[in-house]
mmCIF file with all atom_site columns, C-alpha atoms in Angstrom:
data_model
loop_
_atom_site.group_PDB
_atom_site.id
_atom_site.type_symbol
_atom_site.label_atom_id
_atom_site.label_alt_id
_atom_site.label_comp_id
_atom_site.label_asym_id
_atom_site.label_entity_id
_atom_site.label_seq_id
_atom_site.pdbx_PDB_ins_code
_atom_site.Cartn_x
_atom_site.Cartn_y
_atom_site.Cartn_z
_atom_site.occupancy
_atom_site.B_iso_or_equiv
_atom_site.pdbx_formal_charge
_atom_site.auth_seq_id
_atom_site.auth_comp_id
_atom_site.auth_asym_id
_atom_site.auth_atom_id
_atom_site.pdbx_PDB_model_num
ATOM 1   C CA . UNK A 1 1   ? 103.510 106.576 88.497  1.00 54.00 ? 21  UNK A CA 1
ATOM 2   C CA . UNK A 1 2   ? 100.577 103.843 88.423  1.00 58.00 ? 22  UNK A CA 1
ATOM 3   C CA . UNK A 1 3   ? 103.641 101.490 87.391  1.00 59.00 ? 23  UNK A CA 1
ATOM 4   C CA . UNK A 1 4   ? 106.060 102.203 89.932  1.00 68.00 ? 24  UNK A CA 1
ATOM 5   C CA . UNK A 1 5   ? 103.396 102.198 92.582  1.00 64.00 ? 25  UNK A CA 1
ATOM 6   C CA . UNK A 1 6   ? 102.332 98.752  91.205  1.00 62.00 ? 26  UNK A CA 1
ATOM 7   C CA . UNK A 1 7   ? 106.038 97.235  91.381  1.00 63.00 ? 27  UNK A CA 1
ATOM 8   C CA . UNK A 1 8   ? 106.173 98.534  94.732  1.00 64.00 ? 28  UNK A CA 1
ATOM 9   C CA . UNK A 1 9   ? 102.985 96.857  95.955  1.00 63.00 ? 29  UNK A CA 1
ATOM 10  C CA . UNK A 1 10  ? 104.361 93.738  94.222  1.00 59.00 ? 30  UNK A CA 1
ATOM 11  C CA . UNK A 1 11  ? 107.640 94.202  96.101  1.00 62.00 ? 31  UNK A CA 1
ATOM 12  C CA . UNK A 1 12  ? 105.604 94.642  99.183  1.00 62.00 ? 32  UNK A CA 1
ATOM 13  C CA . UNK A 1 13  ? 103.838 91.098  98.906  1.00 58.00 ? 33  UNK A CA 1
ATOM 14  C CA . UNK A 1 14  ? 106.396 89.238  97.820  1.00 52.00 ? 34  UNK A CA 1
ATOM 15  C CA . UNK A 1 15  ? 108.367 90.346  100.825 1.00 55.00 ? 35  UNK A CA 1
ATOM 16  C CA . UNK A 1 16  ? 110.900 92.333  98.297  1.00 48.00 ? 36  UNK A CA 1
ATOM 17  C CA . UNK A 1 17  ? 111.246 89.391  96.158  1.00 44.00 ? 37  UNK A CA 1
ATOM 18  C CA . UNK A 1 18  ? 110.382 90.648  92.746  1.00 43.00 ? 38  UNK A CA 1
ATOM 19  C CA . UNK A 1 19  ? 112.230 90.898  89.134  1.00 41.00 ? 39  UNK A CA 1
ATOM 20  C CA . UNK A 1 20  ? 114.781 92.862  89.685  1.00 39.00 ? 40  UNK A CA 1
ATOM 21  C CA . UNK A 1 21  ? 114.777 94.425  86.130  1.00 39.00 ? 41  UNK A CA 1
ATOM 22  C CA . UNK A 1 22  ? 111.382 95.387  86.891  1.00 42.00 ? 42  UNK A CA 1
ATOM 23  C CA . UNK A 1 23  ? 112.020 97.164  90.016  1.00 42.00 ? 43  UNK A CA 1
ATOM 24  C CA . UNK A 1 24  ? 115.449 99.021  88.870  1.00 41.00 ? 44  UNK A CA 1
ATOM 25  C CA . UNK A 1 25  ? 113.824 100.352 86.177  1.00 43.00 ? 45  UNK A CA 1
ATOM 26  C CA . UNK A 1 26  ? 110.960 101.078 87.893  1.00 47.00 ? 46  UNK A CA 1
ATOM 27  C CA . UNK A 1 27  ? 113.073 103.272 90.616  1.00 47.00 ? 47  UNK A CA 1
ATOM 28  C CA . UNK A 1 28  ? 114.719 105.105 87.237  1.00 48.00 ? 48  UNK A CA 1
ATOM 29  C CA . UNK A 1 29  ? 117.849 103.254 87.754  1.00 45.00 ? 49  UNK A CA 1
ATOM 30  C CA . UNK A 1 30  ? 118.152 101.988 84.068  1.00 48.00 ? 50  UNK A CA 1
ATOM 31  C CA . UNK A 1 31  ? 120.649 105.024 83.442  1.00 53.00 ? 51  UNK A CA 1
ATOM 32  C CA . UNK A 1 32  ? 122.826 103.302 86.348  1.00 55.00 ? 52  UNK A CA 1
ATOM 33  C CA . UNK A 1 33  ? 125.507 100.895 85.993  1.00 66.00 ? 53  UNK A CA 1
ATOM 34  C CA . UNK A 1 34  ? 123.918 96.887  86.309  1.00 67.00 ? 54  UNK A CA 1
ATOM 35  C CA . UNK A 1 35  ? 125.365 96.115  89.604  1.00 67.00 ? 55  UNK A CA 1
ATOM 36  C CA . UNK A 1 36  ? 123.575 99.696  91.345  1.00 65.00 ? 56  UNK A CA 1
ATOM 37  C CA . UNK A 1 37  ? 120.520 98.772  90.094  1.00 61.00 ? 57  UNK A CA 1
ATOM 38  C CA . UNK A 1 38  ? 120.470 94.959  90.843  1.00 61.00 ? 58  UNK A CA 1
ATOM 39  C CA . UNK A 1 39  ? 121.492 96.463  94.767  1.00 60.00 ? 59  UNK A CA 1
ATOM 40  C CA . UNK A 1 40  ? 118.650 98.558  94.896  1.00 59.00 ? 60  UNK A CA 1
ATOM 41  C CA . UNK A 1 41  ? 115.987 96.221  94.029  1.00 60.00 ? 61  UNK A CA 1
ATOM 42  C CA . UNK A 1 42  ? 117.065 93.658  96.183  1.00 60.00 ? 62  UNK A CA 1
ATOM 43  C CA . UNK A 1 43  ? 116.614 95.821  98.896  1.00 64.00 ? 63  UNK A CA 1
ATOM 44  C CA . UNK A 1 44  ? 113.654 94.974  101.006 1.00 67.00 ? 64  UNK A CA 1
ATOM 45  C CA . UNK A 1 45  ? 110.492 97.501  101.009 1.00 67.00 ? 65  UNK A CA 1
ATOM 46  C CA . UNK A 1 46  ? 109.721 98.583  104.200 1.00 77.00 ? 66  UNK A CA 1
ATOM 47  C CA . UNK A 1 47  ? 105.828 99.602  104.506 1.00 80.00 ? 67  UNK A CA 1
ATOM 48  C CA . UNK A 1 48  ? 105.990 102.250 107.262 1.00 84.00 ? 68  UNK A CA 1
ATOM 49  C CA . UNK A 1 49  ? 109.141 103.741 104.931 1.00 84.00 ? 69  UNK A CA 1
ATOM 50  C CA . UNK A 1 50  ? 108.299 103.178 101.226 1.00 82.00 ? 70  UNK A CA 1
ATOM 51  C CA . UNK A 1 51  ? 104.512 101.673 100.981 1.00 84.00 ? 71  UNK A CA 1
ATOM 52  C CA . UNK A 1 52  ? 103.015 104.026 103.514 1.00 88.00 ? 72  UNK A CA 1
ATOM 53  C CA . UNK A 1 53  ? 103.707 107.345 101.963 1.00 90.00 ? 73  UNK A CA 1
ATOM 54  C CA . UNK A 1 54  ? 102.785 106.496 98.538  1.00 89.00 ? 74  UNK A CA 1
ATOM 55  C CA . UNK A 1 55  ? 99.454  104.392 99.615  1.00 90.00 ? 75  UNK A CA 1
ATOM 56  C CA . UNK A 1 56  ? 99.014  108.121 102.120 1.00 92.00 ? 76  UNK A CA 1
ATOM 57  C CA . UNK A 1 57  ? 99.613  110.320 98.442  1.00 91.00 ? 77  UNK A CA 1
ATOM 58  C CA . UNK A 1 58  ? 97.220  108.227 96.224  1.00 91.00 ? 78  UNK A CA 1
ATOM 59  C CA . UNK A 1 59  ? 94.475  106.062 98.557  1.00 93.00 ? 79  UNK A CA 1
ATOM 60  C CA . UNK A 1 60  ? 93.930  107.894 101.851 1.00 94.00 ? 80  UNK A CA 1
ATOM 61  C CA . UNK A 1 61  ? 91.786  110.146 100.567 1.00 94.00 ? 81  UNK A CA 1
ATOM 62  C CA . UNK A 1 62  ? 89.114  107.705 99.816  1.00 95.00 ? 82  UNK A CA 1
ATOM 63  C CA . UNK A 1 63  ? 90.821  104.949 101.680 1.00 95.00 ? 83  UNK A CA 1
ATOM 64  C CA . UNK A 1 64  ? 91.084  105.749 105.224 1.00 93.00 ? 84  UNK A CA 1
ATOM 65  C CA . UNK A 1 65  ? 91.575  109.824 106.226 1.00 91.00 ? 85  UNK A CA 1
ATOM 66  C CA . UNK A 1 66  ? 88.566  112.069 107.598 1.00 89.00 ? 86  UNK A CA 1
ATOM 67  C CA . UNK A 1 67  ? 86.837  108.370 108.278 1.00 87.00 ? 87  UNK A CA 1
ATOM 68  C CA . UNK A 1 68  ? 86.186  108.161 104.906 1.00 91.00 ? 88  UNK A CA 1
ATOM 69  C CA . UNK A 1 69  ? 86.732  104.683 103.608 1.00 94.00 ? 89  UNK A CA 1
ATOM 70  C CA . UNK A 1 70  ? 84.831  103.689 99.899  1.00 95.00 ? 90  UNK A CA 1
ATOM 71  C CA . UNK A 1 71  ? 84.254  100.232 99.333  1.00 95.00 ? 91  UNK A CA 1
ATOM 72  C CA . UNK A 1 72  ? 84.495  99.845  103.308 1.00 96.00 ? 92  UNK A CA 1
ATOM 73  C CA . UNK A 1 73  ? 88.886  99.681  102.611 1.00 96.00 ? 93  UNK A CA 1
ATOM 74  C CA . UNK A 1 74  ? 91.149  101.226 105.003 1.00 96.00 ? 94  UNK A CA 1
ATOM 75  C CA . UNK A 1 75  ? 94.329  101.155 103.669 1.00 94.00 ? 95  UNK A CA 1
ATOM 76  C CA . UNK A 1 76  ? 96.395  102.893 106.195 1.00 93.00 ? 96  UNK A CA 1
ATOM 77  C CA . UNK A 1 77  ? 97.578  100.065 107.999 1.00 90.00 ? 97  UNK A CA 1
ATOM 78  C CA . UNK A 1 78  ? 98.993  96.289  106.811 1.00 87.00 ? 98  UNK A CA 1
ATOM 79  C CA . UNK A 1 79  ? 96.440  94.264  109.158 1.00 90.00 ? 99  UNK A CA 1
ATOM 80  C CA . UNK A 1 80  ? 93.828  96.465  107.854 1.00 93.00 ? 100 UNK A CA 1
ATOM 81  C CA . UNK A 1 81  ? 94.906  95.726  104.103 1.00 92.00 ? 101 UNK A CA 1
ATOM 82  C CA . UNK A 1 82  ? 94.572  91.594  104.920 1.00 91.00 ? 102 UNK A CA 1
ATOM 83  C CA . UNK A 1 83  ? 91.511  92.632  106.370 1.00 93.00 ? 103 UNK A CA 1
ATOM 84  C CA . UNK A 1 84  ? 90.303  94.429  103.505 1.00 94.00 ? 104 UNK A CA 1
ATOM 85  C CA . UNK A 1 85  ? 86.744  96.095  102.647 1.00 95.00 ? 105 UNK A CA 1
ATOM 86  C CA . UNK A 1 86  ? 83.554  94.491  100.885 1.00 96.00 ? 106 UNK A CA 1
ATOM 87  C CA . UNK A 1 87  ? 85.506  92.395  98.658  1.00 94.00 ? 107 UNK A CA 1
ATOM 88  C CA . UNK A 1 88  ? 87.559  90.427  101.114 1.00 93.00 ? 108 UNK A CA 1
ATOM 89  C CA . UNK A 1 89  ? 91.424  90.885  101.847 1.00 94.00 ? 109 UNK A CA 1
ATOM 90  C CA . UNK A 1 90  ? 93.050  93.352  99.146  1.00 93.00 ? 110 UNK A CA 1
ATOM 91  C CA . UNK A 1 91  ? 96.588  92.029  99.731  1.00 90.00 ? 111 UNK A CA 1
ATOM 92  C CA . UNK A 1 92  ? 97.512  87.815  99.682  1.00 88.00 ? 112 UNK A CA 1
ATOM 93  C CA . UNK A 1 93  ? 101.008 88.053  100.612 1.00 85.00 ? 113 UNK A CA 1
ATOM 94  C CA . UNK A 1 94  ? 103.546 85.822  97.685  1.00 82.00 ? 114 UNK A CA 1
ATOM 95  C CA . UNK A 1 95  ? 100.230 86.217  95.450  1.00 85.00 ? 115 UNK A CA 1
ATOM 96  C CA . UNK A 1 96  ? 99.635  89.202  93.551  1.00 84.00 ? 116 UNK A CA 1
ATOM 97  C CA . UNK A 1 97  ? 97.610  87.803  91.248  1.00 85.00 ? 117 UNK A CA 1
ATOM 98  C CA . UNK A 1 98  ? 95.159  86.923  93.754  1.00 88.00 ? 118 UNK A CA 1
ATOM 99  C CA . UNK A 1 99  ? 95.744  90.208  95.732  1.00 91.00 ? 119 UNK A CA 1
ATOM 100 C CA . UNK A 1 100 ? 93.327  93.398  94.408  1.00 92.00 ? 120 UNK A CA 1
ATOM 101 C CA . UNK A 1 101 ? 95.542  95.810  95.314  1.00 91.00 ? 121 UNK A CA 1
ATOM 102 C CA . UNK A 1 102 ? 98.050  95.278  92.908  1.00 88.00 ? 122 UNK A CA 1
ATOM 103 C CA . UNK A 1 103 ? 95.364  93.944  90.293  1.00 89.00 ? 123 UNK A CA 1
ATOM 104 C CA . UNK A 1 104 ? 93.824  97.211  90.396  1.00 90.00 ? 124 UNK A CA 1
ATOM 105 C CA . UNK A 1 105 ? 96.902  99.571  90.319  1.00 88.00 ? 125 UNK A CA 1
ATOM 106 C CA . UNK A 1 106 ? 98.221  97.377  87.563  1.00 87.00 ? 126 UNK A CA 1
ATOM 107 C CA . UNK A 1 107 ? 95.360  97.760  85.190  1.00 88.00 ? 127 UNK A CA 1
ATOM 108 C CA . UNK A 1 108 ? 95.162  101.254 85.746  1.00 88.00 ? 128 UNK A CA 1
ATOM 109 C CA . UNK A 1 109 ? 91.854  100.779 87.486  1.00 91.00 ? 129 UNK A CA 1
ATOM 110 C CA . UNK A 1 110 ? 93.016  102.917 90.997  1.00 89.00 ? 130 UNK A CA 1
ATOM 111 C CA . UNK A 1 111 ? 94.044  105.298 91.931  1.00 87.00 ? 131 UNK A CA 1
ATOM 112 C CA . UNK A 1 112 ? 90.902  106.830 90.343  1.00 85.00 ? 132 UNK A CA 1
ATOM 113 C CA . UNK A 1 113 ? 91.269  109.516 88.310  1.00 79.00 ? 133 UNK A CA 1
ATOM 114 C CA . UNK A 1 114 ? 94.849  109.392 88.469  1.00 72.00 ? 134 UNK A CA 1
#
């Protein structure tokens, strides 16, 4: 799960630019034929549709529902994401290297306890 959710961010900020090995296999589609999987990770990730529901599953509880919002990070909306919490932005859009969201996710360090 903490992989998939961590291509998916990446998708997300790179505007559904990323590997596309990475994302097919991601998405389980390595027992599909090439061309189906290629297809479905060129598809662009839309955040009220894909992003939203996962981020909802693993963040909100800590990140936004009841009010509650560690670290002073509401991720339930996009413009709340560039805003981010007491480190800065947690998204830089084409820079997921620089953006903590997918920094954390990939090294396993959120979604705690997960």
């Amino acid at each position: 799960m903490k992989r998939s959710l961590a291509i998916l961010c990446l998708n997300f900020l790179f505007g559904g630019t990323t590997p596309l090995q990475e994302t097919a296999h991601a998405e389980g589609a390595s027992d599909r034929d090439p061309a189906t999987a290629v297809r479905l990770a060129a598809e662009p990730v839309l955040f009220e549709k894909e992003v939203r529901p996962i981020l909802k599953e693993h963040c909100f509880q800590c990140h936004g529902e009841g009010g509650k919002k560690e670290g002073d990070l509401d991720l339930r909306l996009r413009r709340l994401m560039m805003v981010g919490g007491e480190h800065g932005p947690v998204i830089v859009p084409g820079q997921p290297e620089k953006s903590l969201l997918f920094v954390k996710v990939r090294d396993g360090k959120m979604p705690k306890g997960q």
